[in-house]
GROMACS .gro file of C-alpha atoms in nm:
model
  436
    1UNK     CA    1   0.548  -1.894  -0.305
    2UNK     CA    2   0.378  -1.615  -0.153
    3UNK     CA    3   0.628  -1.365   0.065
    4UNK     CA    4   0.493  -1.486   0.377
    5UNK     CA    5   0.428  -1.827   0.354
    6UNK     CA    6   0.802  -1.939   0.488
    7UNK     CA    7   1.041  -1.792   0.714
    8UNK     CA    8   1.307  -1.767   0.394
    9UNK     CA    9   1.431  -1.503   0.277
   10UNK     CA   10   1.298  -1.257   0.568
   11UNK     CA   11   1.473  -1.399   0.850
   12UNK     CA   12   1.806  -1.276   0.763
   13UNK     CA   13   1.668  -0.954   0.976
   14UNK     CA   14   1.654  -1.162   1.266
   15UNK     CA   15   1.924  -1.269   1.535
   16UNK     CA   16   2.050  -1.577   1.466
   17UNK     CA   17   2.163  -1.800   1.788
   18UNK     CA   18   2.541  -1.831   1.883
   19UNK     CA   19   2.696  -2.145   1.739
   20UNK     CA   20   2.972  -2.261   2.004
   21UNK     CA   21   3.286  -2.408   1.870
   22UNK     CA   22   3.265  -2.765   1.956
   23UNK     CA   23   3.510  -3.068   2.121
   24UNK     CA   24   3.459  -3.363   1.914
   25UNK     CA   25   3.595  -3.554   2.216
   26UNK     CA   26   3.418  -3.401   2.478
   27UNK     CA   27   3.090  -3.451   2.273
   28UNK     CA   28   3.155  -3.819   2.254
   29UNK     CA   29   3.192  -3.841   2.605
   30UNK     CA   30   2.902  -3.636   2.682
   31UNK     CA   31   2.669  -3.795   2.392
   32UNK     CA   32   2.447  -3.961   2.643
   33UNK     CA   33   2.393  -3.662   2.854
   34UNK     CA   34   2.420  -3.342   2.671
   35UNK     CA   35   2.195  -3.036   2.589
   36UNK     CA   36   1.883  -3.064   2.280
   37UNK     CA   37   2.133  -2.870   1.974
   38UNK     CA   38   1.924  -2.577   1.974
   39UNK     CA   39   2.071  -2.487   1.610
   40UNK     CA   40   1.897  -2.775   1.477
   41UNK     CA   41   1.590  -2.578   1.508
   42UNK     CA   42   1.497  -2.348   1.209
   43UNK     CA   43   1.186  -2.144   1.192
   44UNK     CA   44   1.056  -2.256   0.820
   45UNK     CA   45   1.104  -2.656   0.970
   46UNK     CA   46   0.938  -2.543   1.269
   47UNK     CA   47   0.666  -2.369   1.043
   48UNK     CA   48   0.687  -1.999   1.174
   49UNK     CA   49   0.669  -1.744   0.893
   50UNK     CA   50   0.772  -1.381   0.892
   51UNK     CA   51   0.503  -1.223   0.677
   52UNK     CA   52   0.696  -0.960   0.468
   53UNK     CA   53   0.486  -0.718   0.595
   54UNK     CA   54   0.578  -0.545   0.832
   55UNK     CA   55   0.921  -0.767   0.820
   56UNK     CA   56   1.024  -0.803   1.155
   57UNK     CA   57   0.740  -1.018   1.309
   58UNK     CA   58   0.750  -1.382   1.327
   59UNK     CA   59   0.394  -1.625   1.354
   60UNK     CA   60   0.389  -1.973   1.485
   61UNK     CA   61   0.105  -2.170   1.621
   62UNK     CA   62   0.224  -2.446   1.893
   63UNK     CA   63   0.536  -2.531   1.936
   64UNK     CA   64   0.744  -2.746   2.181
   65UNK     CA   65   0.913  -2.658   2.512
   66UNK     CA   66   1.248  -2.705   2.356
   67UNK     CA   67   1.210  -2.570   2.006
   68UNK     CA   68   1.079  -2.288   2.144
   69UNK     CA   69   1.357  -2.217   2.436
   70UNK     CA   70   1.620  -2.304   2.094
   71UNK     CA   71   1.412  -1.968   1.932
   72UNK     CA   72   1.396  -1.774   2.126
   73UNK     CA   73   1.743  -1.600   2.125
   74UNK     CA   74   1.648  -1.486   1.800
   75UNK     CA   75   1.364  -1.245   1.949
   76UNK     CA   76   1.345  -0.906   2.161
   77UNK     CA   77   1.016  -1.018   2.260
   78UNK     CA   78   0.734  -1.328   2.254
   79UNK     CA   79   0.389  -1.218   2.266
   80UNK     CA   80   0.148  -1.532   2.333
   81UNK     CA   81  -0.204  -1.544   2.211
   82UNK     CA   82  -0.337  -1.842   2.447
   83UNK     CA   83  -0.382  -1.879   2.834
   84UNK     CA   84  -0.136  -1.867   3.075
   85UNK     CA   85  -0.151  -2.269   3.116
   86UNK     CA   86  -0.096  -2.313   2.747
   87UNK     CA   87   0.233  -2.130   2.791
   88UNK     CA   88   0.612  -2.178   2.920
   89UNK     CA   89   0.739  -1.802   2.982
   90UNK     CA   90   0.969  -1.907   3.266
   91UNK     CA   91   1.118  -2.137   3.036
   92UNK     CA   92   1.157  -1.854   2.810
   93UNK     CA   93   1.332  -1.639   3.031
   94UNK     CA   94   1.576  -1.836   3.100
   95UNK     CA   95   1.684  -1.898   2.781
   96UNK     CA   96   1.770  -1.492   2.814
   97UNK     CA   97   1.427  -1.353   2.658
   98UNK     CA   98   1.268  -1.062   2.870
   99UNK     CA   99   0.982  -0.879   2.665
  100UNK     CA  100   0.758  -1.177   2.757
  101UNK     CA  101   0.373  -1.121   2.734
  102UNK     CA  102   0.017  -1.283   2.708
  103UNK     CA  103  -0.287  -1.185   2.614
  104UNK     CA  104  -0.570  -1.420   2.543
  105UNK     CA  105  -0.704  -1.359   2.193
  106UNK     CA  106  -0.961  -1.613   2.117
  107UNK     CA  107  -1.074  -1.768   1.783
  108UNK     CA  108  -1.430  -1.899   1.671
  109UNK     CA  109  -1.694  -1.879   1.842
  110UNK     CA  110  -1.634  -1.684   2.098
  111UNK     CA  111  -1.395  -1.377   1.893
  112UNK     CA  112  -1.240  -1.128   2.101
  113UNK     CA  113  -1.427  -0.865   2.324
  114UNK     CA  114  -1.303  -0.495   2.218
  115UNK     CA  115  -1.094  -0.533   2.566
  116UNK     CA  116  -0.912  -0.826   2.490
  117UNK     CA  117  -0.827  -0.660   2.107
  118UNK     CA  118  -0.777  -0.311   2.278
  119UNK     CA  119  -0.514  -0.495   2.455
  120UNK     CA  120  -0.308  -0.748   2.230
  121UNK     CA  121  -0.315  -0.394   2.008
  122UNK     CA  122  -0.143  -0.248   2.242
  123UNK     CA  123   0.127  -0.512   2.306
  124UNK     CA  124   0.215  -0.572   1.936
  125UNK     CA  125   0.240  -0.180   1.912
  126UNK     CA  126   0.468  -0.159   2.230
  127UNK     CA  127   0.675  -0.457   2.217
  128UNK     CA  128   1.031  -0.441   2.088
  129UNK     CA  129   1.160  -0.579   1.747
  130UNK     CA  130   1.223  -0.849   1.645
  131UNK     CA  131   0.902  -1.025   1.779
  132UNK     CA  132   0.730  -1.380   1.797
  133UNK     CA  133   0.377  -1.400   1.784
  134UNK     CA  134   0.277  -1.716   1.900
  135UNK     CA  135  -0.126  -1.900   1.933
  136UNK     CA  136  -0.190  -2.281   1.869
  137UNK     CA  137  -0.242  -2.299   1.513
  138UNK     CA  138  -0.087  -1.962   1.370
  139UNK     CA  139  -0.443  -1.846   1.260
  140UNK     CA  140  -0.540  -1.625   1.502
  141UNK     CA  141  -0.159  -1.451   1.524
  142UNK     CA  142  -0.211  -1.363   1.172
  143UNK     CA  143  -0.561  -1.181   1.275
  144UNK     CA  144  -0.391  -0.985   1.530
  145UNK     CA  145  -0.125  -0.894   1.286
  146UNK     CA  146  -0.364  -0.757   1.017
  147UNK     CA  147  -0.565  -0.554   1.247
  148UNK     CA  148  -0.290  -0.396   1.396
  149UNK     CA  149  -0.155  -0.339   1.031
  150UNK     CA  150  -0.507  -0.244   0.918
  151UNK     CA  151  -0.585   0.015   1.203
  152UNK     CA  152  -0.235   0.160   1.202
  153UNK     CA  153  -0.244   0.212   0.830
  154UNK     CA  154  -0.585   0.338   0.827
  155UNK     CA  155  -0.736   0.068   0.597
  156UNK     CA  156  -1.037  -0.011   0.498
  157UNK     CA  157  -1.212  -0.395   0.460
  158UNK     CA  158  -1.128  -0.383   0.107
  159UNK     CA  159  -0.774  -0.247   0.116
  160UNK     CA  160  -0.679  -0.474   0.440
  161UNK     CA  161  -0.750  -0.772   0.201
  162UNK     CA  162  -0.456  -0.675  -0.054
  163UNK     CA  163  -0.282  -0.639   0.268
  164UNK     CA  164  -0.377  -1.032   0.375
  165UNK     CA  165  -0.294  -1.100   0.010
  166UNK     CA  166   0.059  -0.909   0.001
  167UNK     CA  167   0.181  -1.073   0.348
  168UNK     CA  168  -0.012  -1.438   0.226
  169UNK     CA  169  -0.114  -1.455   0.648
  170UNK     CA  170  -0.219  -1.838   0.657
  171UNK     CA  171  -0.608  -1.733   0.802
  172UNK     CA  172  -0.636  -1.518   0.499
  173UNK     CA  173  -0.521  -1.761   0.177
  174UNK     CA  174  -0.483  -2.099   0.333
  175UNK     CA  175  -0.746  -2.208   0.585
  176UNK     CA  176  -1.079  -2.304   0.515
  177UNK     CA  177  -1.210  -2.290   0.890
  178UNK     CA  178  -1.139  -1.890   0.916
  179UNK     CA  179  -1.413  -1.735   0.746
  180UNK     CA  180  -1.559  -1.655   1.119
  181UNK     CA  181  -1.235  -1.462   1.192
  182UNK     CA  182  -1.189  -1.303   0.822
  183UNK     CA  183  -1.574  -1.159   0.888
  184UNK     CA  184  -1.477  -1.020   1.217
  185UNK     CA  185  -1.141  -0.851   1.131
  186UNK     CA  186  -1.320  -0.675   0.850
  187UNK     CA  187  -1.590  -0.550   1.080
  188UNK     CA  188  -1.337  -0.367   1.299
  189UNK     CA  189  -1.225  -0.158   0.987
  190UNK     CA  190  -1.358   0.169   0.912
  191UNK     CA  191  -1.543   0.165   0.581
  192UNK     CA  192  -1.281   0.396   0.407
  193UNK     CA  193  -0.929   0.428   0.426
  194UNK     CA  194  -0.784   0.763   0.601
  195UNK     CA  195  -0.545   0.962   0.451
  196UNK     CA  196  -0.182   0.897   0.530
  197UNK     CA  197  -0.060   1.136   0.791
  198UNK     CA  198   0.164   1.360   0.631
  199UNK     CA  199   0.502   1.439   0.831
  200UNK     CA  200   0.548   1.837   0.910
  201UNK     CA  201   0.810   1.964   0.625
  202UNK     CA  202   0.750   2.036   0.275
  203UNK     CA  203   0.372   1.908   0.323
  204UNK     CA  204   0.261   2.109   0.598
  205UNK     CA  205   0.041   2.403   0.593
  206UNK     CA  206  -0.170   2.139   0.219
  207UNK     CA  207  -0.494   2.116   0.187
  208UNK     CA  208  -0.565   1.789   0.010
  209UNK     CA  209  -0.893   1.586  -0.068
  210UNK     CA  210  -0.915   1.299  -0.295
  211UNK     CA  211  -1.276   1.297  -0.487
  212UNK     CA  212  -1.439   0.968  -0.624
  213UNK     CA  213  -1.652   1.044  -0.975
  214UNK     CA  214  -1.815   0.645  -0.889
  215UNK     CA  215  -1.909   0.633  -1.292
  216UNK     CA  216  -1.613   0.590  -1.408
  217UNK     CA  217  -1.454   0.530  -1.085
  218UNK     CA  218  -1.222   0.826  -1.153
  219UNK     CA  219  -1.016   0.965  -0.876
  220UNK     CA  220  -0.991   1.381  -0.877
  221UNK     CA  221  -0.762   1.609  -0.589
  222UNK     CA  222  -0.785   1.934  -0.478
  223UNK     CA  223  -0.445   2.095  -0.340
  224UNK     CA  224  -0.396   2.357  -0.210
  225UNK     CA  225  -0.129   2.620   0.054
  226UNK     CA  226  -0.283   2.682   0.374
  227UNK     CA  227  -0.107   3.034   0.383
  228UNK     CA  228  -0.180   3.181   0.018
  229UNK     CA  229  -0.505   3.009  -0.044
  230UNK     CA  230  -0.419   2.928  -0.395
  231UNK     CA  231  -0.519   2.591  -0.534
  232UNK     CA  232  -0.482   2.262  -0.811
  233UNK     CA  233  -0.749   2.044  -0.948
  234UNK     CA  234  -0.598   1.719  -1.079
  235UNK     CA  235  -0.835   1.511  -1.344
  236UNK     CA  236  -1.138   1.667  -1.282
  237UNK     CA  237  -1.480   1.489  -1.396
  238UNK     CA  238  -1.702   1.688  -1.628
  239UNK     CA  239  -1.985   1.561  -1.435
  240UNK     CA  240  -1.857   1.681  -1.068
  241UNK     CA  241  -1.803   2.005  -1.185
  242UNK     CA  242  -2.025   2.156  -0.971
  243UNK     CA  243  -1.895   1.950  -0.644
  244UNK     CA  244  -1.570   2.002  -0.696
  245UNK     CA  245  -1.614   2.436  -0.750
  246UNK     CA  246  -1.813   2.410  -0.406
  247UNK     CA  247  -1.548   2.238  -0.252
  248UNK     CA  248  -1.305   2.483  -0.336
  249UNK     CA  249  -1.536   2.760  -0.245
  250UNK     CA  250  -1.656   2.597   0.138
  251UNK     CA  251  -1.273   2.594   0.192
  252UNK     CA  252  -1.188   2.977   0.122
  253UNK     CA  253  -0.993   2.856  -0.182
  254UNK     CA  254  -0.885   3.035  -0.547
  255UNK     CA  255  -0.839   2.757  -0.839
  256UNK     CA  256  -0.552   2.889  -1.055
  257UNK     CA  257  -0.482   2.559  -1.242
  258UNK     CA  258  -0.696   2.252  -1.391
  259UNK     CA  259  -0.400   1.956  -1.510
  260UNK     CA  260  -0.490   1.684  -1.697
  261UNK     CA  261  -0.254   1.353  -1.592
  262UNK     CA  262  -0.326   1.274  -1.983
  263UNK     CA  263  -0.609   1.266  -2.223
  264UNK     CA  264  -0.853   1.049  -2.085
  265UNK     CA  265  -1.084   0.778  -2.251
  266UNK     CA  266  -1.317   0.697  -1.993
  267UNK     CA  267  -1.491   1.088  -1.895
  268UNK     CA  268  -1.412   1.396  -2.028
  269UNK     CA  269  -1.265   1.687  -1.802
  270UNK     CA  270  -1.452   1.991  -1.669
  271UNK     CA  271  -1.106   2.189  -1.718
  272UNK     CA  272  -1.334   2.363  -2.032
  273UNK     CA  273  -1.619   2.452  -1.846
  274UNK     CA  274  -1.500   2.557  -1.552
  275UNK     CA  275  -1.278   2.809  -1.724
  276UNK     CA  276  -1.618   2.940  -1.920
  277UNK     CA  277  -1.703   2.989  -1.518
  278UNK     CA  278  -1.360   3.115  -1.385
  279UNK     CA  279  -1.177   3.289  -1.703
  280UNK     CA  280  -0.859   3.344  -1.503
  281UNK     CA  281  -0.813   2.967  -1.468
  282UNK     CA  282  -0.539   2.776  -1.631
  283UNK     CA  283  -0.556   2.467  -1.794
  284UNK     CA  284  -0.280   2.228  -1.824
  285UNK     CA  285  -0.184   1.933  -2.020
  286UNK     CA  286   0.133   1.756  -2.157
  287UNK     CA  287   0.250   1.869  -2.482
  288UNK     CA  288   0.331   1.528  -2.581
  289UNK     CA  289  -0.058   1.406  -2.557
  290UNK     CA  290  -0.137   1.692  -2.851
  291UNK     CA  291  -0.420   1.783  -2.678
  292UNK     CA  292  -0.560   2.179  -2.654
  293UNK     CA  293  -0.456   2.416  -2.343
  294UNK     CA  294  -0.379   2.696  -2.207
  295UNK     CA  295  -0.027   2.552  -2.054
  296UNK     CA  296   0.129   2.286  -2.208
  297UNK     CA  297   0.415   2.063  -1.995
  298UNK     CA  298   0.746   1.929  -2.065
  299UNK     CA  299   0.932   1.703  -1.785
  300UNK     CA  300   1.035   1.823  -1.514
  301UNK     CA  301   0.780   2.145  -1.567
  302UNK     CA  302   0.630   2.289  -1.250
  303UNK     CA  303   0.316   2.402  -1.142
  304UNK     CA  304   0.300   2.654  -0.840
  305UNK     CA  305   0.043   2.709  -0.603
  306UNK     CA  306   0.047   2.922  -0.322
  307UNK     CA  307   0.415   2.786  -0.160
  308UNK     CA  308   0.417   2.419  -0.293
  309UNK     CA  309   0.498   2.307  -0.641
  310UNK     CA  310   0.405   2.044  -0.839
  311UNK     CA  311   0.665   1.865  -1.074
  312UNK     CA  312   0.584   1.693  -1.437
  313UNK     CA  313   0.797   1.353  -1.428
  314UNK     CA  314   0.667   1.190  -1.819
  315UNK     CA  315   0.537   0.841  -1.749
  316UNK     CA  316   0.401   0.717  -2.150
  317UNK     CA  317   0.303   0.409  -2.207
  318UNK     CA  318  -0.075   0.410  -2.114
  319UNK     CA  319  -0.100   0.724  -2.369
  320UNK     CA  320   0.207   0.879  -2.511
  321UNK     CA  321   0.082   1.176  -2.352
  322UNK     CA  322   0.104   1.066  -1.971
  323UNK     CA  323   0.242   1.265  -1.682
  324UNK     CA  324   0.249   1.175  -1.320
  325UNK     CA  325   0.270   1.445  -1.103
  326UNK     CA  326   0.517   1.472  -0.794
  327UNK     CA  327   0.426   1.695  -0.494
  328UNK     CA  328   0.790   1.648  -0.276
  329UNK     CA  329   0.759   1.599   0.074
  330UNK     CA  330   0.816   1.391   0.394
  331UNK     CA  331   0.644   1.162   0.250
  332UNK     CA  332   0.602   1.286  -0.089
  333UNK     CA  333   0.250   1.217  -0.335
  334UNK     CA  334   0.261   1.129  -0.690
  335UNK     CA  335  -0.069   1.160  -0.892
  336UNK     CA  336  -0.044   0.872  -1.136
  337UNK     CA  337  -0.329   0.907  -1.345
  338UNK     CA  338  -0.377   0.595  -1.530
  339UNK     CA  339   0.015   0.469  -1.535
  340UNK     CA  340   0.044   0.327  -1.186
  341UNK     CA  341  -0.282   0.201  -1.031
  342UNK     CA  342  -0.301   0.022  -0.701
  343UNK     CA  343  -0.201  -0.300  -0.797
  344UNK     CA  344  -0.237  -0.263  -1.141
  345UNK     CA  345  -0.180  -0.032  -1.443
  346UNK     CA  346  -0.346   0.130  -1.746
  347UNK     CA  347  -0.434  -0.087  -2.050
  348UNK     CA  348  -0.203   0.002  -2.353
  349UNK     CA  349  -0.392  -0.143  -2.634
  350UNK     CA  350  -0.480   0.226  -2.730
  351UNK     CA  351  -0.457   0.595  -2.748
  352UNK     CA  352  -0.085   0.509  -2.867
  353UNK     CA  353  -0.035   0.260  -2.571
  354UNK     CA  354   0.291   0.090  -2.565
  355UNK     CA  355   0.360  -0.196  -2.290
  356UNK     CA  356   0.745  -0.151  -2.325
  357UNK     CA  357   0.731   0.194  -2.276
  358UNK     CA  358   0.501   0.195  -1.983
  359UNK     CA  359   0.724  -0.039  -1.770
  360UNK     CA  360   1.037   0.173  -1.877
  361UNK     CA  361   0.842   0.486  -1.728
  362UNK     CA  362   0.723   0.290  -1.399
  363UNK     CA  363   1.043   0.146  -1.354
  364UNK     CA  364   1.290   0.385  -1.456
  365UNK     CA  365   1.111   0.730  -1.319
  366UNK     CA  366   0.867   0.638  -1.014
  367UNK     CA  367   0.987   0.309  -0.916
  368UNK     CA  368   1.301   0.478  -0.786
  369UNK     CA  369   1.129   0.733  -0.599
  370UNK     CA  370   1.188   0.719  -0.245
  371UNK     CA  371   0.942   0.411  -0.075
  372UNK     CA  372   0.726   0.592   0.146
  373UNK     CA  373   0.589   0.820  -0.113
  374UNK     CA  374   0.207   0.847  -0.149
  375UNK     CA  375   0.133   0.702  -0.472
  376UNK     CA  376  -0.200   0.847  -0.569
  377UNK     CA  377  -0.396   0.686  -0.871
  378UNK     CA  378  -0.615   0.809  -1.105
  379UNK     CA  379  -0.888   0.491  -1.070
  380UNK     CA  380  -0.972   0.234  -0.831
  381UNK     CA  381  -1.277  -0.040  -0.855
  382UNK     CA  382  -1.185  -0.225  -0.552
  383UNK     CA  383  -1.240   0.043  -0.261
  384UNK     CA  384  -0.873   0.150  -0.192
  385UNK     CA  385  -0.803   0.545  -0.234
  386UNK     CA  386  -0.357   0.505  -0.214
  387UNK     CA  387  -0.078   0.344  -0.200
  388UNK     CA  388   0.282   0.376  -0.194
  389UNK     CA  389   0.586   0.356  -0.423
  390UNK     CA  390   0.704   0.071  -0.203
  391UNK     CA  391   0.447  -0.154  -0.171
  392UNK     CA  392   0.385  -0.152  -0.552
  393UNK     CA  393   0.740  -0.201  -0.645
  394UNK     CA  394   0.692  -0.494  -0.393
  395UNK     CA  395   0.315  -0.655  -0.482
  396UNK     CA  396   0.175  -0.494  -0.805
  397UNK     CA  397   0.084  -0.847  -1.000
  398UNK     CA  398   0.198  -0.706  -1.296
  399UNK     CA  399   0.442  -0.413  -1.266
  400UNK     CA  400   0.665  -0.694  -1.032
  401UNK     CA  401   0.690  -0.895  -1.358
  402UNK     CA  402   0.974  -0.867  -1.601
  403UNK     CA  403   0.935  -0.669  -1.902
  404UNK     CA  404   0.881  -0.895  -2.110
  405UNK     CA  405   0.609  -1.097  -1.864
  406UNK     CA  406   0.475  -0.772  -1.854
  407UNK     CA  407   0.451  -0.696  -2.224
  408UNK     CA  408   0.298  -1.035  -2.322
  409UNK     CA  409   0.044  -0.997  -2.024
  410UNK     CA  410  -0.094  -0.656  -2.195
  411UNK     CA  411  -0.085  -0.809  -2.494
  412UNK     CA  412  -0.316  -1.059  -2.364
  413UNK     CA  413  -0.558  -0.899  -2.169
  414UNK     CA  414  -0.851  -0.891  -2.449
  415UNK     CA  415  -1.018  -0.624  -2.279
  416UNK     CA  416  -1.354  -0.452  -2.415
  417UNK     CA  417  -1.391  -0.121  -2.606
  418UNK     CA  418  -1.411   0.155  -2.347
  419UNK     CA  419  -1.725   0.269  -2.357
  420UNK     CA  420  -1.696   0.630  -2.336
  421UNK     CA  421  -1.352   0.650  -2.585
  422UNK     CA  422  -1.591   0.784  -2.911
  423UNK     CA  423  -1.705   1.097  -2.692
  424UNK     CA  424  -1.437   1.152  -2.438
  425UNK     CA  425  -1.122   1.172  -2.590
  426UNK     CA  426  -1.201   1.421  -2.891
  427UNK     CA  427  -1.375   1.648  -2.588
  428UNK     CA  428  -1.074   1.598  -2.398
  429UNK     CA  429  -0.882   1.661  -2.682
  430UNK     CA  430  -1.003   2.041  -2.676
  431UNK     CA  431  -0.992   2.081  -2.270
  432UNK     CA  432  -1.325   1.920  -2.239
  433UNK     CA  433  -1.516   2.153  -2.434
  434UNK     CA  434  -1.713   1.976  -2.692
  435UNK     CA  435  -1.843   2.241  -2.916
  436UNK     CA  436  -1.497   2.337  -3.055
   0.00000   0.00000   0.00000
C-alpha cells in the first residue's frame, strides 16, 4: 500500500473528536431520538486519505452532511473544491469549524482558468493545519495538492511525477479518466526544477551551479565564497572542460580544487587537463579509490574555499573508493556522486562494488543526516537535478528496502557493460590524463 492511499498511519497528526463518557440508561431511553455517533465515522471508511506528503492535509471527494459535520472537529480548516450549492459550510460551522473556504476548481473539460488556480493556491498556502480538501470524487483535490507542492518546491513535470508517485494522489496512480488533468498540471510546471532556497547562515554569501554533461548524464557543481572568490569543481566532465573554466571565469572566480566523488566508469574527469591549464590547481581524490592526485582524502578531511568548507564523509559500496561530500548549512548539501541517486543508487557489480557495504554507508553515514539537507547526485536520466536526505530515506525504491532486499535486488539487476569503463577508469585512474 502506497503512503497515501489510506488515512492509516498519518492521521495520528490529526485531532481526534472528543469521546463523551456515556449513560447506558439514559441511551436506552433516548435510543429513538438521539444524535448520529459521530465517532463511528473514520476517515479511511469514509475514503479520505492524508497523502504523506506534505502530512497534514486530508482529500475526500463527496461526502454526507453528517459524516462530514462528525469530521470535521478533526480540522483547523475545510477548503471545498465545488460550488457553493454543492456545499454545507453552515453546517460546518456549527459543528465548531471556522477556516471555512471555497473555491471552484473544475475538472475535464473545462480545467481551471489561471484565476481560479491563482486562487485555490492561495487558500491551500494560507489556510491553517490540519486541513480537509474536499471536491466530488477526490481527483481534482489531489491536482490542487500537487501543484501547490510542485510550484512551492520548484519542480519540474518530471520531478512532480515522483512527487504523485511518493504521495500515491488517486488522479495520479489510480484513475483512468485523469489523463486531461495529469496533462494540465504538468503544463503549469516550469521545465526545470529551481534550486532550493538556501536559508541565510552557514550558506550565505555560495555561489553554486549544478552542470548537466547530457552524455553521460553526469551532474558537475561549481562552489564557491561570495567574499574571497575562491572556488570547487565537483566531478567535472572531460568533455565540458571548456564550459565549466568559462563559467568560473564569467563569475570573477579562482578554481583552487578539482574533487573527484570517486573514480568514475562512465567519463573521465577534466581534473588533468585543467591543471595542464591552471598549474596552481589541486586535484583531489579519496585515498581509498587508489587513484593518482595531488590531495588524497581520508574521512572527515576538509576542503576549504574561500570561508566554507567541504567535509569527506566515506560512503563505499558503489566503488570502495566513494566519498560524498557535505557542505553544512541551514539546509546543508551533500554531493553524492554515484552512492545516493534520486531514487536510486549506483550499481555494485564492479569497480569493487559491494551491496552490503553500500547500504551500511547510506544508512549508517547520510541517512542520519539531518532531513532537510540537499542531497545532490552525481547522475540523473529522468529530469530531476536534487533531492533531500528525507525524502529518500522515505521513497528511494531500493535504499527503503532491508539489507538484505537490497543486496539480492543488486544482485539481480543484470545490467549491461558500461560502455565507457575500458577508457574511463584507467584515465581517471591518473586524474584524467590519459597519456601517463
Amino acid at each position: 500500500m502506497g503512503c497515501g492511499a489510506s488515512a492509516s498511519p498519518h492521521t495520528d497528526a490529526l485531532p481526534k473528536p472528543e469521546q463523551a463518557g456515556r449513560d447506558p440508561v439514559d441511551e436506552q431511553k433516548k435510543e429513538s431520538t438521539k444524535e448520529p455517533d459521530h465517532t463511528e465515522f473514520s476517515l479511511e471508511g469514509l475514503g479520505v486519505e492524508v497523502p504523506c506528503i506534505p502530512g497534514d492535509v486530508a482529500c475526500c471527494g463527496k461526502l454526507s452532511v453528517e459524516a462530514a459535520v462528525a469530521l470535521a472537529p478533526r480540522f483547523k480548516s475545510w477548503l471545498n473544491l465545488n460550488s457553493a450549492e454543492d456545499f454545507f459550510p453552515e453546517d460546518l460551522r456549527n459543528a465548531g469549524l471556522e477556516n471555512i473556504e471555497i473555491c471552484p476548481f473544475p475538472g475535464p473539460p473545462a480545467m481551471p482558468s489561471e484565476e481560479q488556480a491563482a486562487k485555490a493556491l492561495e487558500a491551500i498556502e494560507r489556510l491553517p493545519r490540519p486541513m480537509m480538501l474536499q471536491c466530488s470524487s477526490g481527483n481534482r483535490v489531489g491536482v490542487l495538492l500537487l501543484l501547490w507542492l510542485a510550484k512551492k518546491r520548484g519542480r519540474s513535470p518530471e520531478s512532480a511525477k515522483q512527487l504523485a508517485v511518493d504521495a500515491d494522489l488517486k488522479f495520479w496512480s489510480r484513475c483512468d479518466k485523469c489523463g486531461p488533468m495529469r496533462e494540465w498540471v504538468m503544463q503549469q510546471l516550469p521545465a526545470f526544477d529551481a534550486a532550493p532556497v538556501l536559508r541565510p547562515h552557514a550558506t550565505d554569501g555560495l555561489i553554486f551551479s549544478q552542470l548537466f554533461d547530457p552524455t553521460s548524464s553526469t551532474y558537475s557543481y561549481l562552489l564557491g565564497c561570495g567574499e574571497t572568490k575562491e572556488c570547487v569543481l565537483i566531478d567535472p566532465v572531460l568533455e565540458q572542460k571548456d564550459r565549466d573554466l568559462a563559467k568560473v571565469r564569467e563569475q570573477g572566480l579562482t578554481l583552487r580544487y578539482v574533487i573527484n566523488t570517486h573514480c568514475h566508469a562512465d567519463h573521465i574527469t577534466s581534473g588533468g587537463m585543467i591543471k595542464k591549464e591552471l598549474p596552481d590547481v589541486k586535484t583531489v581524490i579519496s585515498r581509498a579509490s587508489g587513484a593518482k592526485a595531488d590531495i588524497l582524502v581520508d574521512g572527515q578531511d576538509k576542503v576549504a574555499f574561500g570561508r566554507f568548507e567541504l567535509e569527506a564523509i566515506p560512503t563505499p559500496g558503489h566503488t570502495d573508493g566513494c566519498v560524498t561530500w557535505w557542505l553544512p548549512g541551514l539546509p546543508g548539501m551533500i554531493f553524492t556522486g554515484d552512492a545516493v541517486l534520486i531514487r536510486g543508487c549506483g550499481r555494485t557489480d564492479f569497480q569493487q562494488g559491494d551491496a552490503g557495504r553500500l547500504y551500511d554507508s547510506v544508512h549508517d553515514r547520510l541517512f542520519t543526516l539531518p532531513g532537510d539537507t540537499v542531497l545532490y547526485p552525481g547522475h540523473d536520466y529522468k529530469g530531476q537535478n536534487h533531492s533531500t536526505v528525507d525524502e529518500e530515506r522515505k521513497f528511494n525504491p531500493r535504499l527503503t528496502k532491508t539489507r538484505d532486499e537490497f543486496i539480492k535486488l543488486m544482485a539481480e539487476l543484470n545490467l549491461p557493460y558500461p560502455k565507457q569503463i575500458d577508457r574511463a577508469v584507467p584515465a581517471n585512474m591518473v586524474c584524467g590524463v590519459q597519456d601517463e
